[in-house]
Short mmCIF file of C-alpha atoms in Angstrom, two decimals:
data_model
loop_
_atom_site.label_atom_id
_atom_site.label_comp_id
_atom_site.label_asym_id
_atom_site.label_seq_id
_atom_site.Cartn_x
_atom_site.Cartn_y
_atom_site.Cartn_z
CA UNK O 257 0.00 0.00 0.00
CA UNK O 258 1.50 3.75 -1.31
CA UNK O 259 0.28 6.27 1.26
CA UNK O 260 1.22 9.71 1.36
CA UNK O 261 0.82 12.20 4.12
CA UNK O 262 1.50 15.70 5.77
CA UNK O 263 3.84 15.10 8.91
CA UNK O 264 3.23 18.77 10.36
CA UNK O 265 1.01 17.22 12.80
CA UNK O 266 2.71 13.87 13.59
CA UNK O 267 5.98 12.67 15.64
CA UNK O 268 6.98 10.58 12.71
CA UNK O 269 5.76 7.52 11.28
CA UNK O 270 6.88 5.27 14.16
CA UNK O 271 4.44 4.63 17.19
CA UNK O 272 5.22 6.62 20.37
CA UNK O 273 3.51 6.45 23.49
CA UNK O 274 2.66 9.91 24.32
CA UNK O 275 2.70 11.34 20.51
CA UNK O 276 0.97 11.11 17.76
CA UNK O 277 2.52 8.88 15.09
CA UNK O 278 1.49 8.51 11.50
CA UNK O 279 1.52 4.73 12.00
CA UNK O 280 -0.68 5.35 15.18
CA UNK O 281 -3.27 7.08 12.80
CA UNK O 282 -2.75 4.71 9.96
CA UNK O 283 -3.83 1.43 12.35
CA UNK O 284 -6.64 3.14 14.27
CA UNK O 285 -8.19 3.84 10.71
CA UNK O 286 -7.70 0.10 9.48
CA UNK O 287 -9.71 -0.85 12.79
CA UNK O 288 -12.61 1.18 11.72
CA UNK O 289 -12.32 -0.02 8.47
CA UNK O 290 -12.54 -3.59 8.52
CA UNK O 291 -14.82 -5.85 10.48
CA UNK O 292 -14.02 -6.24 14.26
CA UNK O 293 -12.60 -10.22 14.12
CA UNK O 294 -9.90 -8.95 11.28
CA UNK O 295 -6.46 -9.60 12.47
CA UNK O 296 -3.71 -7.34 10.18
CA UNK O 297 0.21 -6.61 11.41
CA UNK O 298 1.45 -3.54 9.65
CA UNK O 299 5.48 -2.23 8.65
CA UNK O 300 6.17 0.78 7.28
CA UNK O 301 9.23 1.13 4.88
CA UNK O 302 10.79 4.13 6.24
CA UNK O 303 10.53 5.67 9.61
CA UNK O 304 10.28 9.47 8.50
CA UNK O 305 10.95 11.68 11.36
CA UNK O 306 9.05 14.54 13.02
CA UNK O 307 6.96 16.97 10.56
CA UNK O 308 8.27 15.21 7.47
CA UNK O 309 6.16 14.29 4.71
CA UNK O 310 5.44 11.75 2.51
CA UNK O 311 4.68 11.20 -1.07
CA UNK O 312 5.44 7.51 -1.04
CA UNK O 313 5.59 5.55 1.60
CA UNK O 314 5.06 2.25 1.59
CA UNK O 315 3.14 0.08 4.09
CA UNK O 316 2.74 -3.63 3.90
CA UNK O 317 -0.55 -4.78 5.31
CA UNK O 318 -0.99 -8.38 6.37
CA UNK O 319 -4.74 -9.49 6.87
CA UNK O 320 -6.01 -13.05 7.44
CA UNK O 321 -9.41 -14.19 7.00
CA UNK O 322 -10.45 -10.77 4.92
CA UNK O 323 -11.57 -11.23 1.03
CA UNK O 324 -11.37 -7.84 -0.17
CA UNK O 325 -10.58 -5.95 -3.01
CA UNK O 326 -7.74 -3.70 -2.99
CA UNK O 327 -9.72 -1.15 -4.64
CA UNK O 328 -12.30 -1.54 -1.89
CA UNK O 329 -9.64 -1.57 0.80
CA UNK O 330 -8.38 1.74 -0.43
CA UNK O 331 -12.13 2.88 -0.58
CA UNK O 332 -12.69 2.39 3.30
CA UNK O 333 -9.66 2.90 4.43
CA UNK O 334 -9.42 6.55 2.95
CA UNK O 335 -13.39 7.06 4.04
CA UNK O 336 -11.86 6.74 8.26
CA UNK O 337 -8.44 8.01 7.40
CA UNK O 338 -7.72 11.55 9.44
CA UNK O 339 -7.29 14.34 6.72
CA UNK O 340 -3.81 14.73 6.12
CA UNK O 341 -3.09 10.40 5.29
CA UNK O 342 -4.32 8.95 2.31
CA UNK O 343 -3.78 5.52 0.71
CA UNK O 344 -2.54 6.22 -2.67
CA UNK O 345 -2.63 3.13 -4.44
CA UNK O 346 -3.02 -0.48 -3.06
CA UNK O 347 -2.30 -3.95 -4.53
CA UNK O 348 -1.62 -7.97 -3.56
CA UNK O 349 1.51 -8.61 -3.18
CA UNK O 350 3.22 -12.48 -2.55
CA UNK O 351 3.48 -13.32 1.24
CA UNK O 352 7.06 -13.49 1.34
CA UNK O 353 7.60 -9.64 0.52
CA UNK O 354 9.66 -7.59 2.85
CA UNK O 355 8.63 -3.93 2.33
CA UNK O 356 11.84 -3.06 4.33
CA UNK O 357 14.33 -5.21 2.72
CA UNK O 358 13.51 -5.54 -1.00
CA UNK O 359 13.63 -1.83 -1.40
CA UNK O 360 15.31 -1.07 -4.64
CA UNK O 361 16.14 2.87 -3.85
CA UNK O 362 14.64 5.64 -2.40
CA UNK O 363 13.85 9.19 -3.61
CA UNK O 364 13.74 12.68 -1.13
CA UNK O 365 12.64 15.78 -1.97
CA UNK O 366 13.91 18.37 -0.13
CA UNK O 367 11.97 21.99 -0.50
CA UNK O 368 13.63 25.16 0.10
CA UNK O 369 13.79 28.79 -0.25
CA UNK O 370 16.53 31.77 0.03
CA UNK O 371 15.95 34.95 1.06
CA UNK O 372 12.15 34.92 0.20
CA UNK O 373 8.68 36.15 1.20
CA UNK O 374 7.47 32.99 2.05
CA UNK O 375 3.73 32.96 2.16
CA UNK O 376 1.48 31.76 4.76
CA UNK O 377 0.59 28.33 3.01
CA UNK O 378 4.21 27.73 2.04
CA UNK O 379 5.56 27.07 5.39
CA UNK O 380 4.62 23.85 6.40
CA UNK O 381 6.20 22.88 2.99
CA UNK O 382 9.69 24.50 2.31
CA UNK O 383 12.10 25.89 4.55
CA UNK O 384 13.17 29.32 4.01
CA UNK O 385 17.01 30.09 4.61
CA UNK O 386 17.91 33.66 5.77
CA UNK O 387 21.43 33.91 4.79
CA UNK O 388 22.47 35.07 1.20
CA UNK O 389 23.72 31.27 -0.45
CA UNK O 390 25.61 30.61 -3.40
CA UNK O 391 23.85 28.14 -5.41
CA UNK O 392 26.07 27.36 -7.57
CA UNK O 393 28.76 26.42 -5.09
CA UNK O 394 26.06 24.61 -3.38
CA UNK O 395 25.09 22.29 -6.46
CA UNK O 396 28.40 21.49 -7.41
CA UNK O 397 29.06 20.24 -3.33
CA UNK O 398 25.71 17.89 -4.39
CA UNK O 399 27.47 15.83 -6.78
CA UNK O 400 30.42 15.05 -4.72
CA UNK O 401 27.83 12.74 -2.17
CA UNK O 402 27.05 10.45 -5.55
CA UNK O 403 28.55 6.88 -4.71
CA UNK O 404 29.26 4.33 -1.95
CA UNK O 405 30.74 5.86 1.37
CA UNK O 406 30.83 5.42 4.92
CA UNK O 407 28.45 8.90 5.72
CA UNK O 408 29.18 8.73 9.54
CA UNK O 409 29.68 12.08 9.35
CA UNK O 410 26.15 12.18 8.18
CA UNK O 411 24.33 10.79 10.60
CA UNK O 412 22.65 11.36 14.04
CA UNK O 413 24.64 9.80 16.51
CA UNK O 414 26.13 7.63 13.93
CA UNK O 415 28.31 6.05 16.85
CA UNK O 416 25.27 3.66 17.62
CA UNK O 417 24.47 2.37 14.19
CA UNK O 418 26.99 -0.78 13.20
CA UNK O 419 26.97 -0.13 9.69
CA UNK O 420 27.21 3.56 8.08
CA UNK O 421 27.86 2.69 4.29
CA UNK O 422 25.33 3.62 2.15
CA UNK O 423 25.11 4.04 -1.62
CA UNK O 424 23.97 7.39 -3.58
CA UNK O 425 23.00 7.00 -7.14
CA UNK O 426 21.61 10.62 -7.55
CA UNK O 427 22.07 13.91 -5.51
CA UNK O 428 21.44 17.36 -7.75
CA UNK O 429 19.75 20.87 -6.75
CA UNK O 430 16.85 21.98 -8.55
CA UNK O 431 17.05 25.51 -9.06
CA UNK O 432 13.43 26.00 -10.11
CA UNK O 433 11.56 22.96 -8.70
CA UNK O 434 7.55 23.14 -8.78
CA UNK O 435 5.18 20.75 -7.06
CA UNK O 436 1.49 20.46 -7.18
CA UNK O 437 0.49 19.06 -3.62
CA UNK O 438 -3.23 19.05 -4.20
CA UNK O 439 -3.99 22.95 -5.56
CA UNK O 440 -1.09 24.23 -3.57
CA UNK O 441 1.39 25.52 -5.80
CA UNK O 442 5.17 25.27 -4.26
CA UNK O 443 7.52 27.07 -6.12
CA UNK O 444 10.54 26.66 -4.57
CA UNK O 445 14.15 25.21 -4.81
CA UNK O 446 14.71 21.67 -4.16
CA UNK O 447 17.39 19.19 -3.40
CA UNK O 448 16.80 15.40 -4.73
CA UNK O 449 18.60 12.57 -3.38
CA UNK O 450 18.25 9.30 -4.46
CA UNK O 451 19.69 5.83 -2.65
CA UNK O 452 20.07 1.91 -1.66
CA UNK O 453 18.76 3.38 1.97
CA UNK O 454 19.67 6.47 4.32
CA UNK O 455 21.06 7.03 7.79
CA UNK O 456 18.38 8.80 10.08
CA UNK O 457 19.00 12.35 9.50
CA UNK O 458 21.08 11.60 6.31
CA UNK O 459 19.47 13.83 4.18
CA UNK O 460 18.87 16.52 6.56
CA UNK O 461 22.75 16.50 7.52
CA UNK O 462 23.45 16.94 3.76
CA UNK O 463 20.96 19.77 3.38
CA UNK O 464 22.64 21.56 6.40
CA UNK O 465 26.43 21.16 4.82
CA UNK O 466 24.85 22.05 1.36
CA UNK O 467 23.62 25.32 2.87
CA UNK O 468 26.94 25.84 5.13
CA UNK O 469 28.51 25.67 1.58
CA UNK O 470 26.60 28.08 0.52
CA UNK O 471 27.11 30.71 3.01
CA UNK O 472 30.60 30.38 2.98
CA UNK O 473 31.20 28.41 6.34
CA UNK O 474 32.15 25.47 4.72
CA UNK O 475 34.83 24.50 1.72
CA UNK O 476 33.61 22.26 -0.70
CA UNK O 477 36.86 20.46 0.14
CA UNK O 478 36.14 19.86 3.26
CA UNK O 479 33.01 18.37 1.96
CA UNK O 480 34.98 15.24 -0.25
CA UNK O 481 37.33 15.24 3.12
CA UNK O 482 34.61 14.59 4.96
CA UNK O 483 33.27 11.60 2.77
CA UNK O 484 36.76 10.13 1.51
CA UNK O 485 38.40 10.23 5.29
CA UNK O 486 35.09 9.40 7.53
CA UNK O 487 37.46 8.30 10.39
CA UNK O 488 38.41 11.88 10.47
CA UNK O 489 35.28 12.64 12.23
CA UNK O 490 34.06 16.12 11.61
CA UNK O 491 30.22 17.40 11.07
CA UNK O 492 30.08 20.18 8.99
CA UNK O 493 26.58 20.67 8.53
CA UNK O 494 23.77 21.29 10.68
CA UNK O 495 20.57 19.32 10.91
CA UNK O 496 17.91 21.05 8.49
CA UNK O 497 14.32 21.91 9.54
CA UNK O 498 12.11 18.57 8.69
CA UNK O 499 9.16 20.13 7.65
CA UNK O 500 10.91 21.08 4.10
CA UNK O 501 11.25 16.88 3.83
CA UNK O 502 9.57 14.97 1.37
CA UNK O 503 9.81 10.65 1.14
CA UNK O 504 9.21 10.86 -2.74
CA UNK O 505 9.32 7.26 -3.45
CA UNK O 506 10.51 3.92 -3.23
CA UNK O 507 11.36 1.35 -5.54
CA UNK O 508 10.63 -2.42 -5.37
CA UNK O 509 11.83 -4.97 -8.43
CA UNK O 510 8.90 -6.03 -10.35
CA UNK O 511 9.05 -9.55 -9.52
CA UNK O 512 7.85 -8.79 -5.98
CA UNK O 513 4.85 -6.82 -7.07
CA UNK O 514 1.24 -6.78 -9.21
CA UNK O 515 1.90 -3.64 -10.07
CA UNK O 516 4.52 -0.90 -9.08
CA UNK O 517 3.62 1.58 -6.07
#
């Protein structure tokens, strides 16, 4: 199942006691959906963070004893769904899928502005930036994060997580990027990032160094220092604001799926 969401209101897609999670929301809706004996475990494929959003995440849904369509499924589901979740697209899938492990790539969209009058309905969207940036220097420090590294440097409290390589196929900045999020109109620019998987924070770190670049604070040699010599451990960039933090999509091979989400 595809769902998309606004995160403004939620503590992240993983279940917390005291806060509300997107997950949270997502089950409460299935058990208003579907008739009170229906058993169903749900995973989520990432665990976006705090006010970030989501254009593509992908939920597997296990239900026993339940004939339903997936069209029908979608139907209900969307009908006790709060507001700001919807289910996208669902399918059948075989019972041996792992929505966490036979992910292909992922895609994030990061929104933001520089210097600009950002309007009211713009905010929960795209984060605006004060300083004056350089965005050329900052697009050219993009590319160099393309390929397989160890991104400790990249990663909140990386010094707990036993494995930090990760693989990059795509990181650019979008000058002029424009997205249609149901009427709203964000004009804004926009970093894409595409991978095998991400650190928590990953792409927020990067954002922060992009825009450290950008001001001036940091070299874009210290950027390919920082990835070619990880044991040198220095972070140059800040953690960006989540709410400018879009899960665009994510990829499963074909043989795994109907259909792709």
């Amino acid at each position: 199942m595809k769902l998309s969401y606004n995160g403004i209101r939620y503590f992240g897609w993983q279940k917390q006691k005291q806060f509300p999670s997107v997950h949270q929301a997502f089950e409460d809706a299935l058990k208003k959906a579907l008739p009170q004996e229906t058993e169903f475990h749900t995973i989520g494929a990432s665990r976006t963070d705090a006010r970030v959003h989501a254009l593509g995440q992908v939920v597997r849904v296990n239900l026993t004893d339940l004939n339903l369509e997936p069209a029908e499924l979608k139907k209900i589901l969307n009908q006790n769904l709060p507001f700001d979740i919807r289910a996208e697209n669902v399918i059948r899938t075989h019972s041996y899928f792992k929505v966490i492990a036979f992910a292909k790539d992922k895609e994030y969209l990061y929104l933001f502005q520089n210097k600009a009058e950002t309007r009211p309905w713009m905010f929960p969207y795209t984060v605006n930036f004060e300083e004056e940036l350089n965005f050329n220097l900052m697009a050219e420090a993009a590319k160099l994060f393309v390929g397989e590294y160890d991104f400790k440097n990249y990663c909140y409290r990386a010094e707990h997580v036993s494995n930090t390589i990760r693989k990059v196929y795509e990181c650019e900045l979008i000058e002029q990027y424009q997205m249609d999020l149901d009427g709203i109109q964000i004009k804004s620019h926009a970093l894409r990032i595409r991978g095998a998987g991400f650190l928590k924070q990953m792409v927020r770190i990067i954002m922060g160094t992009l825009v450290q670049v950008g001001n001036g604070t940091v070299t874009i040699d210290q950027v390919r220092q920082s990835l070619e010599f990880p044991q040198n451990r220095q972070k140059l960039g800040f953690i960006a604001p989540p709410h400018g933090l879009f899960l665009h999509f994510i990829k499963y091979p074909q043989k795994y799926m109907d259909l792709e989400l």
